Amino acid sequence: SVKAAGKGDYDFFRPELYARLRARFELEQALMQALEQNQFVLHYQPRVDTLSGEMASMEALVRWIHPERGLVSPAEFIPIAENTGLILRLGDMVMEKACAQIAAWKAMQLPELPVSINVSAKQFHAGKLHQKLSDCLRKYNVRADLLEVEITESSMMGEDNAIMEELAAIRALGIKLLVDDFGTGYSSLSQLQRLDMDILKIDRVFTNELDKSAEGKIFFKAIVSMAHALDMTVVAEGVESNAQLALLRELNCDEIQGYFISRPVPAEQIPALMQKLLLLPDDLSSDATLLT
Ligand code: C2E
Ligand code: MG
Ligand code: MG
Ligand code: MG
């Protein structure tokens, strides 16, 4: 019987734990169904030049439009997708949607700006990521320099050959490589340089510290100057205030991203955002709006 199996096993059947396992199982099932029923959309958040405020790129961030729950955050379902292998199908879908969107904006004659996609370590380990990216670019007739790949610092820790080779192959295609959430892992800057990373995105916990402590500012300043010495562009994520922006200008941070500029928005709102952040002539943007 269950009780005879000992205390540990008995604990396993505590109702709260059972409820949690069940909720998680249901979420997995729902995720699988969501992939089949195409319940995902990408939102886009601009990255802008720190000095001019001009839009430099956009980050594609996946959202799940759940039939009952509405918009579900990736923070909730990406970890589950990663643990179940669903991340591979989800990752393919994100890549596909981003390339299709870049092509659609081009067809609308909007200024061509790069889009970055977030890629999980599992996608690197599955192999042939560069092949998938290259096939996807070709399928939608999108130039490689319009796509950027974000990989978190923590997922490229250590001297993992599989990841290093994939990164080199992706970069050889002409796709820019971006280190995401920098400062939360333990990789060294020299390792990042060896991997030929183009852009360093500093995690928002550090942006948050900027105007709170002297150490926060010192840390940021050191990262910016080292990254520049290694020929990397530096981005601050999570910029929420004008005070932070002022400090980032002072510290020579190249680009910023955050609610202070814009939240991530649906693709339909990008033409208007571009007009605001690129000062497009009115006729071009109204043409574009007609097409959405
Ligand atoms: P991330 O790649 O670091 O993306 C930045 C996150 O910070 C986004 O959250 C964005 O909405 C949020 N953010 C941007 N500016 C601000 C700000 O000023 N203040 C605050 N508090 N937050 C800000 P989101 O969209 O919820 O995504 C969370 C994470 O989920 C992402 O972090 C990324 O790791 C993951 N993710 C999102 N889309 C994908 C995807 O397509 N594939 C994979 N593998 N992961 C994804
Ligand atoms: Mg990211
Ligand atoms: Mg990030
Ligand atoms: Mg982050």
XYZ file of C-alpha atoms and ligand atoms in Angstrom:
341
model
C 0.000 0.000 0.000
C 0.989 3.631 -0.310
C 1.478 4.063 3.456
C 3.659 0.953 3.705
C 6.012 2.424 1.135
C 7.411 4.826 3.754
C 7.119 8.446 4.719
C 8.761 9.936 1.605
C 6.439 8.120 -0.739
C 3.460 8.965 1.394
C 4.422 12.672 1.205
C 4.363 12.397 -2.519
C 0.612 11.942 -2.381
C -0.083 15.104 -0.439
C -3.061 16.753 -2.082
C -1.291 20.116 -2.714
C 1.530 18.416 -4.537
C -0.899 16.324 -6.504
C -2.800 19.472 -7.480
C 0.436 21.105 -8.605
C 1.479 18.150 -10.695
C -1.942 18.021 -12.212
C -1.968 21.742 -13.034
C 1.433 21.373 -14.632
C 0.319 18.348 -16.647
C -2.709 20.283 -17.836
C -0.523 23.227 -18.831
C 1.684 20.878 -20.856
C -1.334 19.427 -22.616
C -2.685 22.904 -23.274
C 0.684 24.035 -24.653
C 0.758 21.129 -27.062
C -2.738 21.948 -28.220
C -1.863 25.646 -28.477
C 0.949 24.807 -30.882
C -1.405 22.787 -33.047
C -4.052 25.497 -32.954
C -1.631 28.367 -33.535
C -2.520 30.273 -30.359
C 0.792 32.150 -30.260
C 1.614 35.635 -31.461
C 4.763 37.718 -31.386
C 4.880 41.138 -29.839
C 7.708 43.490 -30.700
C 9.642 45.849 -28.445
C 11.886 48.517 -29.989
C 15.536 48.957 -29.138
C 16.627 52.547 -29.681
C 19.835 54.535 -29.993
C 20.623 56.078 -26.601
C 21.570 59.477 -28.004
C 19.194 59.993 -30.938
C 16.286 57.840 -29.750
C 16.120 56.356 -33.242
C 14.812 52.795 -33.517
C 17.691 50.397 -34.165
C 15.993 47.011 -33.919
C 13.055 45.177 -32.349
C 12.875 42.158 -30.072
C 10.258 39.522 -30.858
C 8.608 38.290 -27.643
C 6.188 35.385 -27.785
C 2.704 35.582 -26.253
C 0.171 32.818 -25.793
C -3.401 33.844 -26.424
C -5.152 31.274 -24.260
C -8.834 30.784 -25.166
C -9.957 31.128 -21.524
C -7.105 32.854 -19.723
C -6.245 35.481 -22.326
C -2.640 36.621 -22.717
C -0.232 34.261 -20.917
C 3.319 35.472 -20.199
C 6.315 33.570 -21.598
C 7.801 33.567 -18.094
C 5.044 31.060 -17.281
C 5.194 28.735 -20.277
C 8.769 28.926 -21.657
C 10.230 26.979 -18.686
C 7.615 24.256 -19.185
C 8.238 24.187 -22.920
C 11.951 23.810 -22.172
C 11.385 20.860 -19.863
C 9.120 18.993 -22.232
C 10.942 19.446 -25.516
C 8.065 21.553 -26.839
C 10.550 24.443 -26.979
C 11.877 23.055 -30.264
C 8.522 23.357 -31.990
C 7.836 26.656 -30.282
C 11.265 27.940 -31.339
C 10.651 26.933 -34.967
C 7.315 28.697 -34.862
C 8.863 31.911 -33.472
C 11.571 31.860 -36.145
C 8.952 31.351 -38.849
C 6.642 34.094 -37.599
C 9.486 36.584 -37.213
C 10.763 35.996 -40.760
C 7.224 36.191 -42.170
C 6.740 39.494 -40.320
C 10.015 40.968 -41.590
C 8.912 40.078 -45.138
C 5.451 41.585 -44.552
C 6.917 44.882 -43.287
C 9.198 44.981 -46.304
C 6.218 44.458 -48.601
C 4.608 47.453 -46.846
C 7.750 49.432 -47.709
C 8.521 50.211 -44.103
C 12.162 50.934 -43.214
C 13.980 47.627 -42.886
C 15.035 47.121 -39.290
C 16.445 43.952 -37.764
C 14.306 41.743 -35.535
C 15.878 39.691 -32.751
C 14.514 36.339 -31.650
C 15.194 34.598 -28.343
C 16.704 31.153 -28.679
C 16.854 28.594 -25.890
C 19.935 26.464 -25.146
C 17.862 23.371 -26.012
C 17.533 24.639 -29.575
C 21.328 24.820 -29.826
C 21.745 21.317 -28.452
C 19.212 19.878 -30.889
C 21.711 20.792 -33.632
C 21.295 22.275 -37.098
C 19.930 25.518 -35.755
C 21.945 27.440 -38.365
C 20.399 25.277 -41.085
C 16.886 26.040 -39.847
C 17.648 29.752 -39.687
C 19.138 29.724 -43.160
C 16.156 27.782 -44.598
C 13.750 30.198 -42.932
C 15.533 33.278 -44.316
C 15.468 31.765 -47.788
C 11.818 30.753 -47.531
C 10.751 34.326 -46.786
C 13.449 35.966 -48.869
C 14.801 37.849 -45.845
C 18.369 39.166 -45.626
C 20.489 37.643 -42.848
C 21.399 41.047 -41.466
C 17.716 41.616 -40.635
C 17.713 38.774 -38.145
C 19.441 38.710 -34.754
C 19.648 35.825 -32.310
C 19.500 36.388 -28.543
C 21.002 33.766 -26.277
C 21.115 34.170 -22.519
C 24.462 34.399 -20.859
C 23.629 31.506 -18.555
C 22.912 29.128 -21.440
C 26.339 29.636 -22.984
C 28.315 29.099 -19.840
C 31.277 26.792 -19.903
C 33.101 25.650 -23.002
C 30.249 23.828 -24.590
C 31.452 22.825 -28.057
C 28.003 22.155 -29.494
C 26.901 25.686 -28.661
C 30.174 27.276 -29.768
C 30.044 25.605 -33.173
C 26.392 26.498 -33.711
C 27.089 30.121 -32.780
C 29.951 30.302 -35.278
C 27.799 28.772 -38.033
C 24.950 31.187 -37.345
C 27.283 34.152 -37.385
C 28.813 32.929 -40.652
C 25.360 33.315 -42.214
C 25.494 37.039 -41.402
C 23.075 36.875 -38.474
C 24.100 39.030 -35.507
C 24.559 37.346 -32.134
C 23.364 38.939 -28.944
C 24.115 38.008 -25.342
C 20.886 38.333 -23.334
C 20.573 38.978 -19.587
C 24.276 39.726 -19.219
C 25.434 39.917 -15.624
C 23.216 37.118 -14.355
C 25.572 34.315 -15.413
C 29.275 33.829 -14.978
C 30.727 33.950 -18.474
C 33.852 36.023 -18.964
C 34.027 38.815 -21.479
C 36.981 37.151 -23.183
C 34.842 34.076 -23.745
C 32.168 36.277 -25.294
C 34.753 37.794 -27.583
C 36.015 34.383 -28.645
C 32.427 33.538 -29.539
C 32.292 36.698 -31.643
C 29.189 38.021 -29.928
C 28.117 41.309 -31.542
C 25.805 42.815 -28.959
C 25.731 42.682 -25.166
C 22.398 43.216 -23.479
C 22.816 44.046 -19.809
C 20.139 42.530 -17.591
C 17.519 44.866 -16.224
C 18.444 44.230 -12.584
C 21.556 46.332 -13.298
C 19.594 49.065 -15.047
C 17.461 49.109 -11.936
C 20.501 49.667 -9.716
C 21.874 52.503 -11.861
C 20.288 55.423 -10.063
C 20.109 53.664 -6.698
C 23.724 53.078 -5.737
C 27.243 54.200 -6.610
C 28.212 50.556 -7.167
C 25.447 50.163 -9.698
C 26.868 52.964 -11.792
C 30.439 51.709 -11.453
C 29.464 48.217 -12.562
C 27.693 49.536 -15.618
C 30.529 51.824 -16.573
C 33.063 48.993 -16.370
C 30.961 46.678 -18.532
C 30.407 49.360 -21.165
C 34.091 50.178 -21.499
C 35.165 46.527 -21.619
C 32.461 45.650 -24.153
C 33.518 48.582 -26.331
C 37.145 47.508 -26.150
C 35.986 44.123 -27.439
C 33.978 45.754 -30.241
C 30.557 44.900 -28.878
C 27.503 47.128 -28.914
C 26.008 47.590 -25.440
C 22.266 47.606 -24.754
C 20.608 48.344 -21.419
C 17.361 46.443 -20.888
C 14.464 47.481 -18.688
C 14.908 51.249 -18.934
C 11.884 52.711 -17.176
C 12.779 56.323 -16.401
C 14.302 59.459 -17.797
C 16.802 59.469 -14.934
C 18.101 56.062 -16.043
C 18.277 57.229 -19.647
C 20.310 60.300 -18.637
C 22.817 58.128 -16.769
C 23.069 55.677 -19.662
C 23.886 58.539 -22.020
C 26.589 59.666 -19.664
C 27.987 56.122 -19.504
C 28.133 55.754 -23.306
C 25.698 52.867 -23.416
C 24.854 52.503 -27.139
C 21.238 51.404 -27.106
C 18.337 51.031 -24.721
C 15.166 49.003 -24.480
C 12.414 49.345 -21.928
C 8.980 50.583 -20.955
C 10.281 54.177 -20.964
C 10.486 53.931 -24.769
C 7.727 51.391 -25.384
C 6.249 48.180 -24.058
C 6.279 45.201 -26.421
C 3.406 45.789 -28.886
C 1.509 43.717 -31.468
C 2.924 43.872 -35.018
C 0.047 46.107 -36.126
C 1.331 48.907 -33.893
C 4.854 48.855 -35.308
C 4.226 51.223 -38.258
C 2.983 53.916 -35.855
C 5.885 53.287 -33.467
C 8.328 53.533 -36.352
C 6.831 56.833 -37.324
C 7.303 58.086 -33.791
C 10.797 56.656 -33.332
C 12.140 57.227 -36.829
C 10.246 60.405 -37.724
C 8.939 58.947 -40.956
C 7.321 61.294 -43.443
C 3.542 61.208 -42.965
C 2.679 59.764 -46.376
C 4.818 56.664 -45.867
C 3.307 55.848 -42.501
C -0.279 56.429 -43.637
C 0.322 54.086 -46.593
C 1.617 51.542 -44.154
C -1.365 51.943 -41.838
C -3.712 51.320 -44.756
C -2.027 48.008 -45.390
C -2.263 46.613 -41.848
P 14.097 38.633 -22.244
O 14.514 38.038 -23.540
O 15.147 39.152 -21.349
O 13.044 39.773 -22.649
C 12.878 40.963 -21.935
C 11.705 40.888 -21.000
O 11.666 42.073 -20.212
C 10.353 40.834 -21.717
O 9.473 40.096 -20.913
C 9.956 42.303 -21.746
O 8.565 42.506 -21.879
C 10.440 42.742 -20.384
N 10.700 44.173 -20.339
C 11.074 44.992 -21.331
N 11.241 46.257 -20.902
C 10.951 46.247 -19.580
C 10.941 47.272 -18.568
O 11.215 48.437 -18.791
N 10.609 46.869 -17.303
C 10.281 45.578 -17.012
N 9.959 45.279 -15.767
N 10.296 44.591 -17.949
C 10.633 44.924 -19.217
P 8.540 38.959 -21.496
O 8.045 39.351 -22.856
O 7.556 38.601 -20.449
O 9.549 37.758 -21.718
C 10.179 37.146 -20.634
C 11.253 36.192 -21.074
O 10.680 35.078 -21.761
C 12.243 36.795 -22.068
O 13.210 37.568 -21.394
C 12.821 35.541 -22.683
O 13.808 34.979 -21.855
C 11.610 34.618 -22.688
N 11.047 34.630 -24.048
C 10.161 35.484 -24.608
N 9.903 35.142 -25.888
C 10.660 34.045 -26.143
C 10.839 33.203 -27.298
O 10.279 33.423 -28.387
N 11.699 32.139 -27.155
C 12.358 31.888 -25.985
N 13.183 30.825 -25.938
N 12.219 32.655 -24.894
C 11.383 33.718 -24.981
Mg 15.706 38.646 -25.013
Mg 16.922 39.962 -21.550
Mg 15.965 39.684 -18.692
